[in-house]
Short mmCIF file of C-alpha atoms in Angstrom, two decimals:
data_model
loop_
_atom_site.label_atom_id
_atom_site.label_comp_id
_atom_site.label_asym_id
_atom_site.label_seq_id
_atom_site.Cartn_x
_atom_site.Cartn_y
_atom_site.Cartn_z
CA UNK A 1147 0.00 0.00 0.00
CA UNK A 1148 2.83 2.42 0.91
CA UNK A 1149 4.59 1.60 -2.33
CA UNK A 1150 1.50 2.51 -4.39
CA UNK A 1151 1.17 5.79 -2.54
CA UNK A 1152 4.83 6.56 -3.12
CA UNK A 1153 4.50 5.89 -6.85
CA UNK A 1154 1.46 8.10 -7.05
CA UNK A 1155 3.23 10.91 -5.19
CA UNK A 1156 6.22 10.63 -7.51
CA UNK A 1157 3.93 10.75 -10.53
CA UNK A 1158 2.15 13.74 -9.09
CA UNK A 1159 5.46 15.48 -8.34
CA UNK A 1160 6.56 15.08 -11.94
CA UNK A 1161 3.29 16.62 -13.09
CA UNK A 1162 3.80 19.50 -10.65
CA UNK A 1163 7.36 20.01 -11.88
CA UNK A 1164 6.16 20.16 -15.46
CA UNK A 1165 3.49 22.66 -14.52
CA UNK A 1166 6.02 24.75 -12.59
CA UNK A 1167 8.23 24.91 -15.66
CA UNK A 1168 5.22 25.99 -17.70
CA UNK A 1169 4.38 28.70 -15.14
CA UNK A 1170 7.95 29.96 -15.11
CA UNK A 1171 8.08 30.13 -18.90
CA UNK A 1172 4.78 31.97 -19.02
CA UNK A 1173 5.98 34.45 -16.37
CA UNK A 1174 9.19 35.14 -18.27
CA UNK A 1175 7.26 35.59 -21.52
CA UNK A 1176 4.75 38.00 -19.98
CA UNK A 1177 7.44 40.08 -18.29
CA UNK A 1178 9.57 40.16 -21.43
CA UNK A 1179 6.63 41.31 -23.54
CA UNK A 1180 5.77 43.93 -20.93
CA UNK A 1181 9.36 45.20 -20.79
CA UNK A 1182 9.51 45.41 -24.60
CA UNK A 1183 6.26 47.40 -24.71
CA UNK A 1184 7.78 49.83 -22.17
CA UNK A 1185 11.12 49.99 -24.01
CA UNK A 1186 12.89 48.58 -20.91
CA UNK A 1187 15.95 46.32 -21.19
CA UNK A 1188 16.22 43.72 -18.44
CA UNK A 1189 19.66 42.94 -17.14
CA UNK A 1190 20.90 39.52 -16.02
CA UNK A 1191 19.98 40.12 -12.37
CA UNK A 1192 16.41 40.99 -13.26
CA UNK A 1193 16.09 37.88 -15.41
CA UNK A 1194 17.35 35.72 -12.52
CA UNK A 1195 14.77 37.37 -10.27
CA UNK A 1196 12.02 36.44 -12.74
CA UNK A 1197 13.25 32.87 -12.84
CA UNK A 1198 13.11 32.86 -9.05
CA UNK A 1199 9.51 33.95 -9.18
CA UNK A 1200 8.69 30.99 -11.41
CA UNK A 1201 10.51 28.61 -9.06
CA UNK A 1202 8.65 29.92 -6.05
CA UNK A 1203 5.43 29.48 -7.96
CA UNK A 1204 6.31 25.89 -8.70
CA UNK A 1205 7.16 25.20 -5.05
CA UNK A 1206 3.87 26.65 -3.95
CA UNK A 1207 2.04 24.44 -6.42
CA UNK A 1208 3.94 21.38 -5.20
CA UNK A 1209 3.01 21.97 -1.55
CA UNK A 1210 -0.57 22.60 -2.46
CA UNK A 1211 -0.73 19.45 -4.59
CA UNK A 1212 0.48 16.95 -1.90
CA UNK A 1213 -1.69 16.97 1.24
CA UNK A 1214 -0.37 15.90 4.66
CA UNK A 1215 -2.45 12.71 4.56
CA UNK A 1216 -0.51 11.50 1.54
CA UNK A 1217 -3.70 11.39 -0.55
CA UNK A 1218 -3.45 12.29 -4.22
CA UNK A 1219 -6.96 13.56 -4.74
CA UNK A 1220 -5.82 17.18 -5.49
CA UNK A 1221 -6.74 17.54 -9.13
CA UNK A 1222 -8.74 20.77 -8.57
CA UNK A 1223 -6.51 22.35 -5.89
CA UNK A 1224 -3.27 22.29 -7.87
CA UNK A 1225 -4.39 24.34 -10.91
CA UNK A 1226 -6.11 26.88 -8.66
CA UNK A 1227 -2.99 27.37 -6.53
CA UNK A 1228 -0.81 27.64 -9.63
CA UNK A 1229 -2.93 30.22 -11.38
CA UNK A 1230 -3.42 32.37 -8.29
CA UNK A 1231 0.25 32.37 -7.25
CA UNK A 1232 1.61 32.92 -10.77
CA UNK A 1233 -0.77 35.78 -11.45
CA UNK A 1234 0.21 37.66 -8.28
CA UNK A 1235 3.93 37.28 -9.02
CA UNK A 1236 3.46 38.57 -12.57
CA UNK A 1237 1.58 41.56 -11.25
CA UNK A 1238 4.39 42.24 -8.78
CA UNK A 1239 7.00 42.07 -11.52
CA UNK A 1240 4.95 44.33 -13.79
CA UNK A 1241 4.52 46.82 -10.97
CA UNK A 1242 8.28 46.84 -10.32
CA UNK A 1243 9.08 47.37 -14.00
CA UNK A 1244 6.54 50.21 -14.27
CA UNK A 1245 7.96 51.86 -11.14
CA UNK A 1246 11.50 51.67 -12.48
CA UNK A 1247 10.42 53.17 -15.80
CA UNK A 1248 8.51 55.98 -14.09
CA UNK A 1249 11.50 56.81 -11.87
CA UNK A 1250 13.84 56.88 -14.87
CA UNK A 1251 11.43 59.11 -16.79
CA UNK A 1252 11.18 61.55 -13.88
CA UNK A 1253 14.97 61.70 -13.55
CA UNK A 1254 15.41 62.30 -17.28
CA UNK A 1255 12.75 65.04 -17.22
CA UNK A 1256 14.48 66.72 -14.27
CA UNK A 1257 17.87 66.69 -16.03
CA UNK A 1258 16.32 68.06 -19.21
CA UNK A 1259 14.57 70.84 -17.26
CA UNK A 1260 17.87 71.85 -15.60
CA UNK A 1261 19.63 71.95 -18.97
CA UNK A 1262 16.87 74.10 -20.46
CA UNK A 1263 16.98 76.49 -17.48
CA UNK A 1264 20.78 76.82 -17.76
CA UNK A 1265 20.47 77.49 -21.49
CA UNK A 1266 17.86 80.22 -20.94
CA UNK A 1267 19.97 81.79 -18.18
CA UNK A 1268 23.06 81.88 -20.42
CA UNK A 1269 21.03 83.42 -23.26
CA UNK A 1270 19.63 86.08 -20.92
CA UNK A 1271 23.11 86.97 -19.63
CA UNK A 1272 24.46 87.21 -23.17
CA UNK A 1273 21.59 89.47 -24.24
CA UNK A 1274 22.03 91.73 -21.19
CA UNK A 1275 25.78 92.00 -21.85
CA UNK A 1276 25.17 92.90 -25.51
CA UNK A 1277 22.59 95.55 -24.57
CA UNK A 1278 24.96 97.05 -21.99
CA UNK A 1279 27.80 97.22 -24.52
CA UNK A 1280 25.48 98.82 -27.09
CA UNK A 1281 24.40 101.48 -24.58
CA UNK A 1282 28.03 102.29 -23.73
CA UNK A 1283 28.91 102.63 -27.42
CA UNK A 1284 25.88 104.87 -28.02
CA UNK A 1285 26.76 107.07 -25.04
CA UNK A 1286 30.37 107.38 -26.17
CA UNK A 1287 29.30 108.22 -29.72
CA UNK A 1288 26.82 110.83 -28.46
CA UNK A 1289 29.50 112.46 -26.28
CA UNK A 1290 31.92 112.60 -29.21
CA UNK A 1291 29.32 114.21 -31.47
CA UNK A 1292 28.32 116.77 -28.87
CA UNK A 1293 31.92 117.88 -28.23
CA UNK A 1294 32.74 121.36 -29.65
CA UNK A 1295 34.62 121.27 -32.94
CA UNK A 1296 35.90 124.86 -33.06
CA UNK A 1297 39.56 125.11 -34.00
CA UNK A 1298 41.49 126.21 -30.92
CA UNK A 1299 45.25 126.55 -30.71
CA UNK A 1300 46.84 125.74 -27.33
CA UNK A 1301 49.85 127.89 -26.40
CA UNK A 1302 51.48 127.89 -22.94
CA UNK A 1303 48.26 126.77 -21.29
CA UNK A 1304 46.17 129.48 -23.03
CA UNK A 1305 43.85 128.95 -25.97
CA UNK A 1306 43.32 131.14 -29.03
CA UNK A 1307 40.80 130.93 -31.82
CA UNK A 1308 42.16 130.18 -35.26
CA UNK A 1309 41.13 133.50 -36.82
CA UNK A 1310 42.34 137.11 -37.03
CA UNK A 1311 41.23 137.93 -33.49
CA UNK A 1312 43.03 134.89 -32.09
CA UNK A 1313 46.20 135.57 -34.08
CA UNK A 1314 46.40 139.19 -32.85
CA UNK A 1315 45.80 138.17 -29.21
CA UNK A 1316 48.43 135.44 -29.34
CA UNK A 1317 50.94 137.86 -30.89
CA UNK A 1318 50.23 140.44 -28.18
CA UNK A 1319 50.96 137.86 -25.45
CA UNK A 1320 54.29 136.99 -27.11
CA UNK A 1321 55.12 140.69 -27.62
CA UNK A 1322 54.41 141.37 -23.94
CA UNK A 1323 56.68 138.50 -22.87
CA UNK A 1324 59.46 139.79 -25.16
CA UNK A 1325 59.01 143.49 -24.25
CA UNK A 1326 57.74 144.50 -27.71
CA UNK A 1327 55.25 147.44 -27.56
CA UNK A 1328 51.97 147.48 -29.43
CA UNK A 1329 48.20 147.35 -28.99
CA UNK A 1330 45.33 145.36 -30.43
CA UNK A 1331 44.07 148.43 -32.27
CA UNK A 1332 47.48 149.26 -33.72
CA UNK A 1333 47.95 145.73 -35.05
CA UNK A 1334 44.41 145.37 -36.35
CA UNK A 1335 44.33 148.66 -38.34
CA UNK A 1336 47.63 147.92 -40.06
CA UNK A 1337 46.67 144.32 -40.89
CA UNK A 1338 43.42 145.41 -42.51
CA UNK A 1339 45.23 148.09 -44.55
CA UNK A 1340 48.07 145.83 -45.67
CA UNK A 1341 46.33 142.47 -46.38
CA UNK A 1342 42.62 142.74 -45.47
CA UNK A 1343 43.28 139.97 -42.96
CA UNK A 1344 44.54 137.39 -45.52
CA UNK A 1345 47.61 135.55 -44.12
CA UNK A 1346 48.53 134.33 -47.65
CA UNK A 1347 48.50 137.79 -49.22
CA UNK A 1348 51.49 138.69 -51.45
CA UNK A 1349 52.35 141.99 -53.21
CA UNK A 1350 53.61 141.37 -56.72
CA UNK A 1351 53.62 144.90 -58.10
CA UNK A 1352 55.50 147.33 -55.75
CA UNK A 1353 59.19 148.11 -55.73
CA UNK A 1354 59.98 145.15 -53.51
CA UNK A 1355 58.26 142.79 -55.96
CA UNK A 1356 60.17 144.42 -58.84
CA UNK A 1357 63.40 143.80 -56.90
CA UNK A 1358 62.43 140.13 -56.44
CA UNK A 1359 61.57 140.31 -52.73
CA UNK A 1360 57.77 140.77 -52.60
CA UNK A 1361 56.01 141.61 -49.34
CA UNK A 1362 54.10 138.69 -47.79
CA UNK A 1363 51.59 137.82 -45.07
CA UNK A 1364 49.22 139.77 -42.83
CA UNK A 1365 51.54 142.77 -42.34
CA UNK A 1366 53.28 142.49 -45.75
CA UNK A 1367 56.84 141.82 -44.53
CA UNK A 1368 59.63 141.12 -47.01
CA UNK A 1369 61.66 137.93 -46.34
CA UNK A 1370 64.90 139.70 -45.28
CA UNK A 1371 63.05 141.86 -42.72
CA UNK A 1372 61.15 138.80 -41.44
CA UNK A 1373 64.43 136.90 -40.97
CA UNK A 1374 66.11 139.86 -39.26
CA UNK A 1375 63.27 140.58 -36.81
CA UNK A 1376 61.96 137.06 -36.31
CA UNK A 1377 60.90 136.49 -32.69
CA UNK A 1378 62.20 133.35 -31.04
CA UNK A 1379 59.50 130.82 -30.25
CA UNK A 1380 57.42 131.57 -33.35
CA UNK A 1381 57.38 129.78 -36.69
CA UNK A 1382 59.98 130.48 -39.40
CA UNK A 1383 57.20 130.34 -41.99
CA UNK A 1384 56.63 133.93 -43.20
CA UNK A 1385 52.99 133.09 -43.96
CA UNK A 1386 52.35 131.92 -40.37
CA UNK A 1387 49.94 134.60 -38.99
CA UNK A 1388 51.43 134.87 -35.48
CA UNK A 1389 55.06 134.78 -36.68
CA UNK A 1390 54.33 137.42 -39.34
CA UNK A 1391 52.53 139.82 -36.93
CA UNK A 1392 55.16 139.46 -34.20
CA UNK A 1393 58.13 140.00 -36.56
CA UNK A 1394 56.45 143.05 -38.14
CA UNK A 1395 55.63 144.53 -34.70
CA UNK A 1396 59.26 143.94 -33.63
CA UNK A 1397 60.49 145.77 -36.78
CA UNK A 1398 58.00 148.65 -36.26
CA UNK A 1399 59.08 149.03 -32.62
CA UNK A 1400 62.70 149.34 -33.78
CA UNK A 1401 61.97 151.87 -36.55
CA UNK A 1402 58.89 153.77 -35.25
CA UNK A 1403 58.76 153.09 -31.53
CA UNK A 1404 55.60 150.92 -31.83
CA UNK A 1405 53.29 149.48 -34.45
CA UNK A 1406 50.66 151.91 -33.16
CA UNK A 1407 52.64 154.76 -34.78
CA UNK A 1408 52.44 153.20 -38.25
CA UNK A 1409 49.56 154.56 -40.34
CA UNK A 1410 50.81 153.84 -43.86
CA UNK A 1411 53.33 151.76 -45.72
CA UNK A 1412 56.37 151.24 -43.60
#
């Protein structure tokens, strides 16, 4: 009697083993299909875990199939235990896979958001820097345009306009420093009579011109007189307004006492 029971238990165990293998295969297939649908690659450890689930399912079926009394009348109990246990394990595996995928998606979204924020911040800083540089250039350009453009000659820390008034005033300052007498009025009246205020004026018809030494400049000085009475510190160009006035005033002071005493050709 014991031998018959043992044979029946062995037969039943083989059936249970076969069913366990079937359950494990089905579990692996379901999980694999689920992972593929979720674009998830299972590593070796995860596959071993799935195999373990199938093995546990098989063990559960085996215990359910063999009662303590040794009876083999468990044809309904075994399938029920197998289906229930396998289904729960598959659900657990699916839940784990879904959780892993959700966590990975959240992490990827967070990284992408940080990259986008950094990109926007860099673009904003670049734009602000460009606007600031443009404002500085505009301000500098505006200042340059608004600066006065009048021609002013700087001499010994004093400025003079580049016209007849400025030339006379500069000459007077040099004459004062050198002890040469003369007034603004005396210089101005003689300049207007001699050249009408044209520093490039030249006389090509009087006796000096006939002799080959024409009078030149604001006060119509001939080159030998200009060279003889040239005032140090002024230009050696006879057409230079300040040099011409100062040399002529120096000559007039020597011959007439001061340029103010000259009222005609001299």
